[in-house]
Coordinates of C-alpha atoms in Angstrom, one line a residue:
Chain B
M1 CA 0.0 0.0 0.0
S2 CA 1.1 3.5 -0.7
V3 CA -0.6 6.7 -0.3
L4 CA -0.2 9.1 -3.2
T5 CA 0.2 12.6 -2.0
T6 CA 2.0 14.2 -4.9
N7 CA 0.0 17.2 -5.9
Y8 CA -0.2 17.5 -9.7
L9 CA -2.5 20.0 -11.2
T10 CA -5.6 18.9 -9.4
P11 CA -8.7 19.8 -11.5
S12 CA -11.2 22.1 -9.9
G13 CA -14.1 21.3 -12.2
R14 CA -13.8 24.5 -14.1
E15 CA -11.5 23.0 -16.7
E16 CA -13.0 22.1 -20.1
A17 CA -12.0 18.5 -19.7
W18 CA -13.5 18.2 -16.2
R19 CA -16.5 20.5 -16.4
F20 CA -19.1 17.7 -16.6
T21 CA -17.4 15.2 -14.2
P22 CA -18.7 14.9 -10.6
L23 CA -15.2 15.2 -9.0
K24 CA -16.6 14.5 -5.6
R25 CA -17.6 11.0 -6.6
L26 CA -14.1 10.1 -7.9
H27 CA -12.9 8.7 -4.6
G28 CA -10.0 11.1 -4.7
L29 CA -8.5 9.7 -8.0
H30 CA -8.3 13.3 -9.4
D31 CA -6.8 15.1 -6.3
G32 CA -4.5 12.4 -5.0
V33 CA -6.5 11.6 -1.9
A34 CA -7.2 8.0 -3.0
V35 CA -5.5 5.3 -1.2
I36 CA -3.8 3.2 -3.9
S37 CA -3.6 -0.5 -3.3
D38 CA -1.1 -2.7 -5.1
R39 CA -3.8 -5.0 -6.6
I40 CA -3.5 -5.9 -10.3
S41 CA -7.0 -7.0 -11.3
L42 CA -6.6 -7.6 -15.1
C43 CA -6.1 -11.2 -16.0
V44 CA -6.6 -13.6 -18.9
K45 CA -10.0 -15.2 -18.8
N46 CA -9.3 -18.3 -20.8
G47 CA -6.1 -19.7 -22.2
L48 CA -4.1 -17.8 -24.7
P49 CA -3.7 -19.0 -28.3
K50 CA -0.4 -19.4 -30.0
G51 CA 1.1 -16.0 -30.9
V52 CA -0.4 -14.2 -27.9
S53 CA 1.4 -13.5 -24.7
F54 CA 0.3 -11.7 -21.5
T55 CA 3.2 -10.5 -19.3
R56 CA 4.0 -7.9 -16.7
E57 CA 6.9 -5.6 -17.7
D58 CA 8.2 -2.1 -17.4
L59 CA 7.3 0.0 -20.4
D60 CA 7.5 3.7 -21.1
P61 CA 4.2 5.3 -22.2
L62 CA 3.5 5.1 -25.9
A63 CA 2.1 8.6 -26.1
Q64 CA 1.8 11.7 -23.9
S65 CA -1.2 12.4 -22.0
D66 CA -2.7 15.6 -20.6
D67 CA -5.0 13.8 -18.3
V68 CA -4.1 14.4 -14.7
I69 CA -5.2 10.9 -13.5
I70 CA -3.2 9.2 -16.3
E71 CA -0.2 11.3 -15.1
R72 CA -0.7 10.1 -11.6
I73 CA -0.9 6.5 -12.7
R74 CA 2.3 6.9 -14.7
G75 CA 4.0 8.6 -11.8
A76 CA 3.1 5.7 -9.5
S77 CA 4.2 2.8 -11.7
K78 CA 6.4 1.8 -14.6
S79 CA 5.0 -1.7 -14.6
V80 CA 2.5 -2.6 -17.3
S81 CA 0.2 -5.6 -18.1
H82 CA 1.2 -6.3 -21.6
L83 CA -0.9 -8.3 -24.1
S84 CA 1.2 -8.9 -27.2
I85 CA 0.0 -10.4 -30.4
A86 CA 2.9 -11.5 -32.6
A87 CA 3.5 -10.2 -36.1
N88 CA 1.5 -12.0 -38.8
S89 CA -0.6 -14.0 -36.4
E90 CA -4.3 -14.3 -37.1
I91 CA -6.2 -15.0 -33.9
A92 CA -9.6 -16.4 -34.9
E93 CA -11.2 -16.5 -31.5
P94 CA -11.5 -13.3 -29.3
V95 CA -8.9 -13.0 -26.5
F96 CA -10.8 -12.2 -23.3
L97 CA -9.3 -10.2 -20.4
S98 CA -11.3 -9.8 -17.2
R99 CA -11.1 -8.4 -13.7
S100 CA -10.3 -10.8 -10.9
K101 CA -10.9 -8.6 -7.9
G102 CA -11.8 -5.1 -6.8
A103 CA -12.5 -3.0 -3.8
V104 CA -14.0 0.4 -3.2
D105 CA -12.2 1.4 0.0
T106 CA -8.9 1.5 -1.9
A107 CA -8.2 2.3 -5.5
E108 CA -6.2 0.5 -8.2
F109 CA -3.9 2.2 -10.7
S110 CA -3.7 0.0 -13.8
R111 CA -1.4 0.3 -16.8
V112 CA -2.2 -1.9 -19.7
R113 CA -0.6 -2.2 -23.2
I114 CA -2.0 -4.1 -26.1
T115 CA 0.6 -4.5 -28.9
L116 CA -0.2 -5.8 -32.4
G117 CA 2.8 -6.8 -34.5
A118 CA 2.9 -6.1 -38.2
N119 CA -0.1 -7.7 -40.1
A120 CA -1.4 -9.3 -36.9
R121 CA -5.1 -9.7 -36.7
A122 CA -7.1 -10.2 -33.4
T123 CA -10.2 -9.4 -31.4
V124 CA -9.6 -8.4 -27.7
I125 CA -12.5 -8.2 -25.3
V126 CA -12.0 -6.6 -21.9
E127 CA -14.7 -7.4 -19.4
N128 CA -14.7 -4.8 -16.6
T129 CA -16.8 -6.3 -13.7
T130 CA -16.8 -6.2 -9.9
D131 CA -17.2 -3.3 -7.5
T132 CA -14.0 -1.3 -7.7
V133 CA -12.3 2.1 -7.9
L134 CA -10.0 1.8 -10.9
A135 CA -8.0 4.3 -12.9
E136 CA -6.5 2.9 -16.0
D137 CA -3.9 3.9 -18.6
L138 CA -4.6 1.6 -21.5
E139 CA -2.5 2.0 -24.6
I140 CA -2.8 0.2 -27.9
S141 CA -0.1 0.0 -30.5
L142 CA -1.0 -1.2 -34.0
A143 CA 1.9 -2.0 -36.2
P144 CA 1.7 -1.5 -40.0
G145 CA -1.0 -3.6 -41.6
S146 CA -2.4 -4.9 -38.3
D147 CA -6.1 -5.2 -37.6
L148 CA -7.6 -5.0 -34.1
K149 CA -11.1 -5.1 -32.8
F150 CA -11.0 -3.9 -29.3
V151 CA -14.1 -4.3 -27.1
T152 CA -14.4 -3.0 -23.6
I153 CA -17.5 -3.7 -21.6
Q154 CA -18.1 -1.7 -18.4
E155 CA -20.4 -3.9 -16.4
F156 CA -19.2 -2.7 -13.1
E157 CA -21.3 -3.0 -9.9
S158 CA -23.1 0.0 -8.6
K159 CA -20.5 1.6 -6.4
S160 CA -17.7 1.5 -9.0
V161 CA -15.6 4.3 -10.2
Y162 CA -13.7 3.9 -13.4
T163 CA -11.6 6.6 -15.1
A164 CA -9.5 5.6 -18.0
R165 CA -7.9 6.5 -21.2
H166 CA -8.0 4.0 -24.0
H167 CA -5.4 5.3 -26.4
A168 CA -4.6 3.8 -29.8
V169 CA -1.6 4.7 -31.9
I170 CA -2.2 3.5 -35.4
D171 CA 0.6 2.9 -37.9
K172 CA 0.4 2.6 -41.7
D173 CA -2.6 0.8 -43.2
A174 CA -3.6 -0.6 -39.8
V175 CA -7.3 -1.0 -39.0
F176 CA -8.6 -0.2 -35.6
K177 CA -12.1 -0.8 -34.5
S178 CA -13.3 -0.3 -30.9
V179 CA -16.6 -1.0 -29.3
T180 CA -17.0 0.6 -25.9
V181 CA -20.0 -0.6 -23.9
T182 CA -20.8 1.2 -20.6
V183 CA -23.8 -0.2 -18.6
G184 CA -22.6 -0.4 -15.0
G185 CA -20.8 1.7 -12.4
D186 CA -21.4 4.8 -10.4
V187 CA -19.0 7.0 -12.3
V188 CA -17.4 5.9 -15.6
R189 CA -15.2 8.3 -17.5
I190 CA -13.4 7.0 -20.5
L191 CA -11.2 8.8 -23.0
P192 CA -11.2 6.7 -26.2
T193 CA -8.5 8.5 -28.1
V194 CA -6.7 7.7 -31.3
E195 CA -3.7 9.1 -33.2
F196 CA -2.6 8.2 -36.7
I197 CA 1.2 8.1 -37.2
A198 CA 1.3 7.0 -40.9
P199 CA -1.1 7.2 -43.9
G200 CA -3.6 4.6 -45.0
A201 CA -5.0 3.7 -41.5
S202 CA -8.5 3.7 -40.2
A203 CA -10.3 3.9 -36.9
N204 CA -13.9 3.0 -36.3
L205 CA -14.9 4.0 -32.8
L206 CA -18.2 2.7 -31.7
G207 CA -20.0 2.8 -28.4
V208 CA -23.2 2.2 -26.5
Y209 CA -24.1 3.4 -23.0
F210 CA -27.2 3.1 -20.8
A211 CA -27.3 5.2 -17.6
T212 CA -30.0 4.7 -15.0
A213 CA -30.9 6.8 -11.9
G214 CA -27.9 8.5 -10.5
Q215 CA -25.3 7.1 -12.8
F216 CA -22.7 9.2 -14.6
F217 CA -21.1 8.0 -17.8
E218 CA -18.7 10.1 -19.8
H219 CA -17.1 9.3 -23.1
R220 CA -14.6 11.8 -24.3
I221 CA -13.4 10.9 -27.7
H222 CA -10.4 12.4 -29.4
V223 CA -9.2 11.5 -32.9
D224 CA -6.0 13.1 -34.0
H225 CA -5.5 13.2 -37.8
A226 CA -1.9 14.3 -38.0
V227 CA -1.0 12.4 -41.2
P228 CA -2.5 12.2 -44.7
H229 CA -5.1 9.7 -45.9
A230 CA -6.5 8.3 -42.7
K231 CA -10.1 7.5 -42.2
S232 CA -12.1 7.8 -38.9
N233 CA -15.7 7.1 -38.0
V234 CA -17.2 7.6 -34.6
N235 CA -20.7 6.3 -33.7
Y236 CA -21.9 6.3 -30.1
K237 CA -25.4 5.6 -29.0
G238 CA -26.8 6.2 -25.5
A239 CA -30.0 5.7 -23.5
L240 CA -30.8 7.3 -20.2
A241 CA -33.6 6.6 -17.8
G242 CA -34.2 7.7 -14.2
Q243 CA -33.6 10.7 -12.0
D244 CA -30.1 12.2 -12.4
A245 CA -29.0 9.7 -14.9
H246 CA -26.3 11.8 -16.7
T247 CA -24.2 11.0 -19.8
V248 CA -21.6 13.1 -21.5
W249 CA -20.3 12.5 -25.0
I250 CA -17.6 14.7 -26.3
G251 CA -16.3 14.0 -29.9
D252 CA -13.2 15.9 -30.6
V253 CA -11.8 15.4 -34.1
L254 CA -8.7 17.3 -35.1
I255 CA -7.5 17.5 -38.7
R256 CA -4.1 18.9 -38.7
A257 CA -2.6 20.8 -41.7
A258 CA -0.6 17.8 -42.8
A259 CA -3.7 15.5 -42.8
E260 CA -4.7 15.9 -46.4
G261 CA -7.1 13.3 -47.7
T262 CA -8.7 12.8 -44.3
D263 CA -12.2 11.3 -44.2
T264 CA -14.0 11.5 -40.9
Y265 CA -17.5 11.4 -39.6
E266 CA -18.8 11.3 -36.0
L267 CA -22.3 10.7 -34.7
N268 CA -23.8 10.6 -31.3
R269 CA -27.5 9.7 -30.6
N270 CA -29.2 9.8 -27.3
L271 CA -32.5 8.4 -26.3
L272 CA -34.0 10.0 -23.2
L273 CA -36.4 7.5 -21.7
S274 CA -37.6 9.5 -18.7
D275 CA -37.7 12.9 -17.1
G276 CA -34.9 13.9 -14.8
A277 CA -32.1 12.5 -17.0
R278 CA -29.6 14.6 -18.8
A279 CA -27.5 13.8 -21.9
D280 CA -24.7 16.2 -22.9
S281 CA -23.4 15.8 -26.4
V282 CA -20.7 18.0 -27.8
P283 CA -19.1 17.3 -31.2
N284 CA -16.0 19.4 -32.0
L285 CA -14.4 19.4 -35.4
E286 CA -11.2 21.4 -35.9
I287 CA -10.0 21.5 -39.4
E288 CA -6.6 23.0 -40.4
T289 CA -6.6 21.9 -44.1
G290 CA -9.3 22.1 -46.7
E291 CA -7.7 19.3 -48.8
I292 CA -9.9 16.6 -47.3
I293 CA -12.4 14.0 -48.5
G294 CA -15.0 14.6 -45.9
A295 CA -15.5 15.8 -42.3
G296 CA -18.9 15.8 -40.7
H297 CA -20.7 15.3 -37.4
A298 CA -24.2 14.9 -36.1
S299 CA -25.7 14.7 -32.7
T300 CA -29.3 14.0 -31.8
T301 CA -31.1 13.6 -28.5
G302 CA -34.7 12.6 -28.4
R303 CA -37.4 10.7 -26.7
F304 CA -39.2 7.6 -27.8
D305 CA -40.7 7.9 -31.2
D306 CA -44.5 7.8 -30.6
E307 CA -45.0 6.6 -34.2
Q308 CA -42.7 3.6 -33.6
L309 CA -44.5 2.7 -30.4
F310 CA -47.9 3.2 -32.0
Y311 CA -46.9 0.9 -34.9
L312 CA -45.7 -1.9 -32.7
M313 CA -48.7 -1.5 -30.3
S314 CA -51.1 -1.6 -33.1
R315 CA -50.0 -5.1 -33.7
G316 CA -50.9 -6.1 -30.1
I317 CA -47.5 -5.6 -28.6
S318 CA -47.7 -4.1 -25.1
V319 CA -46.2 -0.7 -24.3
N320 CA -43.3 -2.2 -22.3
D321 CA -42.5 -4.8 -25.0
A322 CA -42.7 -2.1 -27.6
R323 CA -40.3 0.1 -25.7
R324 CA -38.0 -2.9 -25.2
L325 CA -38.0 -3.6 -28.9
V326 CA -37.3 0.0 -29.8
V327 CA -34.4 0.3 -27.3
R328 CA -32.9 -3.0 -28.4
G329 CA -33.2 -2.0 -32.0
F330 CA -31.6 1.4 -31.2
F331 CA -28.5 -0.4 -29.8
N332 CA -28.5 -3.4 -32.1
E333 CA -26.6 -1.7 -34.9
I334 CA -23.6 -1.2 -32.6
V335 CA -23.9 -4.2 -30.3
L336 CA -23.9 -6.6 -33.3
E337 CA -20.4 -5.2 -34.2
I338 CA -18.9 -7.0 -31.2
G339 CA -19.3 -10.2 -33.2
D340 CA -19.4 -12.5 -30.2
Q341 CA -22.9 -14.0 -29.7
V342 CA -22.5 -14.7 -26.0
V343 CA -21.3 -11.2 -25.2
Q344 CA -23.9 -9.6 -27.4
D345 CA -26.7 -11.6 -25.7
R346 CA -25.4 -10.7 -22.3
I347 CA -25.3 -7.0 -23.1
M348 CA -28.8 -7.0 -24.6
D349 CA -30.1 -8.8 -21.5
R350 CA -28.4 -6.2 -19.4
I351 CA -30.0 -3.4 -21.4
D352 CA -33.4 -5.1 -21.0
S353 CA -33.0 -5.3 -17.3
E354 CA -31.8 -1.7 -17.0
L355 CA -34.9 -0.7 -18.9
E356 CA -37.2 -2.8 -16.7
K357 CA -35.5 -1.3 -13.6
A358 CA -36.1 2.2 -15.0
A359 CA -39.7 1.4 -15.8
S360 CA -40.4 0.2 -12.3
D361 CA -38.7 3.3 -10.8
V362 CA -41.1 5.6 -12.7
Chain M
M1 CA -69.7 -13.1 -36.2
S2 CA -68.4 -9.8 -35.2
T3 CA -69.7 -6.3 -35.5
L4 CA -67.8 -3.0 -35.4
E5 CA -70.1 -0.2 -34.7
I6 CA -69.1 3.5 -35.1
R7 CA -71.7 6.0 -33.8
G8 CA -71.5 9.7 -34.1
L9 CA -67.7 9.7 -33.9
E10 CA -66.3 13.2 -33.5
V11 CA -62.5 13.7 -33.5
T12 CA -60.2 16.8 -33.2
V13 CA -56.5 17.2 -33.7
D14 CA -54.2 19.8 -32.1
T15 CA -52.3 21.8 -34.7
D16 CA -50.1 24.8 -34.5
N17 CA -53.1 26.8 -35.4
G18 CA -55.2 25.4 -32.6
V19 CA -57.7 22.6 -32.3
V20 CA -59.1 21.5 -35.6
E21 CA -62.3 19.5 -35.9
I22 CA -61.8 16.6 -38.4
L23 CA -64.6 14.0 -37.9
K24 CA -68.0 15.5 -37.4
G25 CA -70.2 12.6 -36.6
V26 CA -69.4 9.4 -38.4
D27 CA -71.8 6.5 -38.4
L28 CA -70.8 3.1 -39.8
T29 CA -71.5 -0.5 -39.0
I30 CA -69.3 -3.3 -40.3
K31 CA -70.1 -7.0 -39.9
S32 CA -67.8 -10.0 -40.4
G33 CA -67.3 -10.9 -44.0
E34 CA -68.4 -7.4 -45.2
T35 CA -66.2 -5.1 -47.2
H36 CA -66.9 -1.4 -47.0
A37 CA -65.1 1.0 -49.3
I38 CA -64.7 4.5 -48.0
M39 CA -64.0 6.9 -50.8
G40 CA -63.4 10.6 -50.7
P41 CA -61.2 13.5 -51.6
N42 CA -57.9 14.3 -49.9
G43 CA -58.3 15.9 -46.5
S44 CA -61.9 14.6 -46.0
G45 CA -60.9 12.8 -42.8
K46 CA -60.6 9.2 -44.0
S47 CA -57.2 8.5 -42.5
T48 CA -58.3 10.2 -39.3
L49 CA -61.1 7.7 -39.0
A50 CA -58.7 4.9 -39.5
Y51 CA -56.2 6.1 -36.9
S52 CA -58.9 7.1 -34.4
I53 CA -60.3 3.6 -34.4
A54 CA -56.7 2.2 -34.0
G55 CA -56.1 4.6 -31.1
H56 CA -53.3 6.9 -32.4
P57 CA -52.5 9.4 -29.6
K58 CA -52.5 12.3 -31.9
Y59 CA -56.3 12.3 -32.2
T60 CA -58.7 13.4 -29.5
I61 CA -62.2 11.8 -29.5
T62 CA -64.7 14.4 -28.6
G63 CA -67.9 12.6 -29.2
G64 CA -69.5 9.3 -30.2
T65 CA -68.7 5.7 -29.6
V66 CA -66.8 2.8 -31.2
T67 CA -67.7 -0.7 -30.1
L68 CA -66.5 -4.2 -31.2
D69 CA -69.1 -6.8 -30.3
G70 CA -70.3 -4.4 -27.7
A71 CA -66.9 -3.8 -26.1
D72 CA -65.9 -0.1 -25.8
V73 CA -63.0 0.3 -28.2
L74 CA -62.3 3.9 -27.2
E75 CA -61.5 2.8 -23.7
M76 CA -58.9 0.3 -24.8
S77 CA -55.1 1.0 -25.2
V78 CA -53.7 0.6 -28.7
D79 CA -52.5 -2.9 -28.1
E80 CA -55.8 -3.9 -26.4
R81 CA -57.6 -2.9 -29.6
A82 CA -55.3 -5.2 -31.6
K83 CA -56.0 -8.0 -29.1
A84 CA -59.7 -7.3 -29.4
G85 CA -59.3 -8.1 -33.2
L86 CA -58.7 -4.8 -34.9
F87 CA -56.0 -4.3 -37.5
L88 CA -54.9 -1.1 -39.3
A89 CA -52.9 -1.5 -42.5
M90 CA -51.1 1.9 -42.6
Q91 CA -50.7 4.1 -45.5
Y92 CA -47.2 5.0 -44.2
P93 CA -45.9 2.1 -42.2
V94 CA -43.3 3.2 -39.7
E95 CA -39.6 2.3 -39.8
V96 CA -38.3 0.6 -36.6
P97 CA -34.5 0.6 -36.8
G98 CA -32.7 -2.5 -35.5
V99 CA -35.8 -4.6 -35.2
S100 CA -36.0 -7.4 -37.7
V101 CA -39.2 -8.4 -39.4
S102 CA -39.1 -11.9 -38.0
N103 CA -38.5 -10.7 -34.5
F104 CA -41.3 -8.2 -34.9
L105 CA -43.8 -10.7 -36.3
R106 CA -43.1 -13.3 -33.7
T107 CA -43.4 -10.7 -30.8
A108 CA -46.8 -9.6 -32.3
A109 CA -48.0 -13.1 -32.8
T110 CA -47.0 -14.0 -29.3
A111 CA -48.8 -11.0 -27.9
L112 CA -52.0 -11.7 -29.9
R113 CA -52.1 -15.4 -29.4
G114 CA -51.2 -15.3 -25.7
E115 CA -48.3 -17.7 -26.2
A116 CA -45.3 -17.9 -28.4
P117 CA -46.1 -19.8 -31.6
K118 CA -44.3 -23.1 -31.8
L119 CA -41.1 -22.4 -33.7
R120 CA -41.4 -25.1 -36.4
T121 CA -45.0 -24.3 -37.4
W122 CA -44.3 -20.6 -37.1
V123 CA -41.4 -20.7 -39.5
T124 CA -43.5 -22.5 -42.1
E125 CA -46.4 -20.1 -41.5
V126 CA -44.2 -17.0 -42.1
K127 CA -42.5 -18.6 -45.1
S128 CA -45.8 -19.4 -46.8
A129 CA -47.2 -16.0 -46.0
M130 CA -44.2 -14.4 -47.6
E131 CA -44.3 -16.7 -50.6
A132 CA -48.0 -15.9 -51.1
L133 CA -47.1 -12.2 -51.4
N134 CA -44.1 -12.8 -53.7
M135 CA -41.7 -11.7 -51.0
D136 CA -38.0 -12.6 -50.9
P137 CA -37.2 -14.8 -47.9
A138 CA -34.3 -12.4 -47.0
F139 CA -37.1 -10.0 -46.1
A140 CA -37.5 -11.5 -42.7
T141 CA -34.0 -10.5 -41.7
R142 CA -34.4 -6.9 -42.7
N143 CA -35.4 -4.2 -40.2
V144 CA -39.1 -3.3 -40.0
N145 CA -39.9 -1.1 -42.9
E146 CA -36.4 0.3 -43.0
G147 CA -35.3 0.9 -46.6
F148 CA -38.5 -0.8 -47.9
S149 CA -39.9 0.3 -51.2
G150 CA -43.5 1.6 -51.2
G151 CA -44.6 -1.8 -52.5
E152 CA -42.6 -3.8 -50.0
K153 CA -44.2 -1.8 -47.1
K154 CA -47.7 -2.6 -48.3
R155 CA -46.9 -6.3 -48.8
H156 CA -45.5 -6.3 -45.3
E157 CA -48.7 -4.8 -44.0
I158 CA -50.8 -7.4 -45.7
M159 CA -48.5 -10.2 -44.7
Q160 CA -49.2 -9.1 -41.1
L161 CA -53.0 -9.1 -41.9
E162 CA -52.7 -12.7 -43.0
L163 CA -50.5 -13.8 -40.1
L164 CA -52.2 -12.0 -37.2
K165 CA -55.7 -12.9 -38.2
P166 CA -57.8 -10.0 -37.0
K167 CA -61.6 -9.8 -37.0
M168 CA -61.8 -6.4 -38.6
A169 CA -59.2 -4.7 -40.8
I170 CA -58.9 -1.1 -41.8
L171 CA -56.9 -0.7 -45.0
D172 CA -55.7 2.9 -45.2
E173 CA -54.9 3.6 -48.9
T174 CA -53.2 0.3 -49.2
D175 CA -53.4 0.8 -53.0
S176 CA -51.4 4.0 -53.1
G177 CA -48.0 3.7 -54.6
L178 CA -48.5 0.2 -56.0
D179 CA -48.0 -0.8 -59.6
V180 CA -50.6 -3.0 -61.3
D181 CA -48.8 -6.3 -60.4
A182 CA -48.3 -5.4 -56.8
L183 CA -51.9 -4.2 -56.5
R184 CA -53.1 -7.6 -57.7
I185 CA -50.8 -9.5 -55.3
V186 CA -51.7 -7.3 -52.3
S187 CA -55.4 -7.5 -53.1
E188 CA -55.2 -11.3 -53.4
G189 CA -53.7 -11.3 -49.9
V190 CA -56.7 -9.3 -48.6
N191 CA -59.1 -11.6 -50.3
R192 CA -57.3 -14.7 -48.7
A193 CA -57.6 -13.1 -45.3
K194 CA -61.3 -12.3 -45.9
E195 CA -62.0 -15.9 -46.9
A196 CA -59.8 -17.5 -44.2
N197 CA -61.1 -15.5 -41.2
N198 CA -64.4 -14.1 -42.4
L199 CA -62.7 -10.7 -42.0
G200 CA -64.6 -7.5 -42.0
V201 CA -62.9 -4.8 -44.1
I202 CA -62.9 -1.0 -44.2
L203 CA -61.1 -0.2 -47.4
I204 CA -60.1 3.5 -47.6
T205 CA -59.1 4.7 -51.1
H206 CA -59.2 7.5 -53.5
Y207 CA -59.5 5.3 -56.5
T208 CA -61.8 2.6 -57.9
R209 CA -58.9 0.6 -59.3
I210 CA -58.5 -1.5 -56.1
L211 CA -62.2 -2.3 -56.1
R212 CA -61.7 -4.4 -59.3
Y213 CA -59.7 -6.8 -57.1
I214 CA -61.4 -6.4 -53.7
K215 CA -65.1 -6.3 -54.3
P216 CA -66.9 -4.0 -51.9
D217 CA -70.4 -4.8 -50.5
F218 CA -70.9 -1.2 -49.6
V219 CA -69.5 2.1 -50.8
H220 CA -69.5 5.2 -48.6
V221 CA -68.6 8.6 -49.8
F222 CA -66.6 10.6 -47.2
A223 CA -66.4 14.4 -47.3
N224 CA -65.8 17.1 -44.8
G225 CA -65.6 14.7 -41.9
R226 CA -68.6 12.6 -42.4
I227 CA -70.2 10.0 -44.6
V228 CA -72.3 12.0 -47.2
E229 CA -73.6 9.2 -49.3
Q230 CA -73.9 5.4 -49.2
G231 CA -74.6 2.8 -51.8
G232 CA -73.6 -0.5 -53.4
P233 CA -70.7 -1.1 -55.8
E234 CA -72.5 0.9 -58.4
L235 CA -71.7 4.1 -56.4
A236 CA -68.0 3.6 -57.1
E237 CA -68.7 3.6 -60.8
K238 CA -70.5 6.8 -60.5
L239 CA -67.6 8.4 -58.5
E240 CA -65.2 7.1 -61.2
A241 CA -67.2 9.0 -63.8
N242 CA -68.1 12.2 -61.9
G243 CA -65.4 12.6 -59.2
Y244 CA -66.0 14.1 -55.8
A245 CA -66.9 17.6 -56.9
D246 CA -70.6 17.1 -56.1
Y247 CA -69.9 16.2 -52.5
V248 CA -67.1 18.7 -51.8
S249 CA -69.2 21.7 -52.9
K250 CA -72.1 20.6 -50.8

């Protein structure tokens, strides 16, 4: 056990990056008050296929961060849990990482690295469960020609706090796809960020979240187009139900002067299922060159579509079943991208039960 | 034998310009096996009649009654009306993203029948309903009405009519946007449903064309929120020749 007392630039809540986050509920992760335990919760769920290794080693960060919690994590430990997928290996089945243990009276600082060698191909699914206070610096390195589907599922118990940056550094012609699912926890704040370091690469950042009474879920995306001819797509969908359910989606896309031929689009859609919930949605597009293929964004926040409910109910479907169908349908597009039936079914069941919980609260 | 009885139905709708009275006292009785064509010009209130019977929240009932075999339809929620045996084939069927046709149909059939249909017989049932309407089997995996052509939407409505087996169906301009072949196929579906379930039909249309395929027992002329004339099939021929001008100016 060590108590972290170093005072970095503790956010006050007035900073742009922190203006939505309920700092008081972060268990002192942001101001250094948290008591950091030495637990390492991330582990391999099943065996590892050939070409994949999971080790503990000292690694320097892949990329800089301006997030104060990431800085604290890095200051506390050089040791990283490293999942490495060897060059040219094609891993057919998803590699599952899960959480073995957690606690809410102490916090865990976690450093994780996922490395894909040149032309490697894999799906990695991280299942974040248990009740825990966890701050995570997760970096992903995609070598030229590699292809990663990276799925994280935040299914934490109700007291959990999770703040993390999931940062991908994408080399030439590599393909990165992430699916970020957040359905559990008290406060979840994730920074899914991406930087391109060579042309021809693409990033497809997808996400779904469902916040019920009192939950705060923030996804703060940042896509850095610093090189020419990279493609990015962002699509996050959220639903909210219950008093003080609060979600924040920030979509920052930066197209630097050198990033000619960039093609980017970002979309966030929110479904407000009850009164008393709040969805903040802020797309930001900063463009420093006009020599691009496309750059766009859209954000919508709405309630149930009465016409959809009427149509379903006019076929005898009850109002609750109609709502369930519409919400499932809303999330389906993205959940199906996970590509693992067991995980998809579990998430859909969880969404059903969140919806039921919300309906019984009203 | 069922009877749908509409008496003195008055309906308003809230618009930006205030409350507008649309139905001004509609009387109509439909019995099992009967087909009633309701014809009239645009804006006469035909679709409002259809949606009011089905229970669309946009419309406010300000007077009159609607009963099905004596049960008060206006007191029922939208799904209860369907369970009572009413069906509305919509002019503009609604897209439901992410919900497949097969999932939708099975959920509806489960709700209406009170239990989930047995998987094997259900698959056969859906397949033959689709074949009868010349629909591609891949249709079942598509999302409800999403990206459907006008004709596909109408076939999908009539497929539901055949599968869900209501007692009374209101077909709201099912013929609009259909080419000759699709009109024939869809009409045959309606006729099959009539025959199989002794279905009562309210057929709302502008045109007499569909009446060549679905023979009405009664024709009602609808204008300015009420029925202004009633007759047999010969009335449709008269409308075809003279149009609605006589009724609109009245």
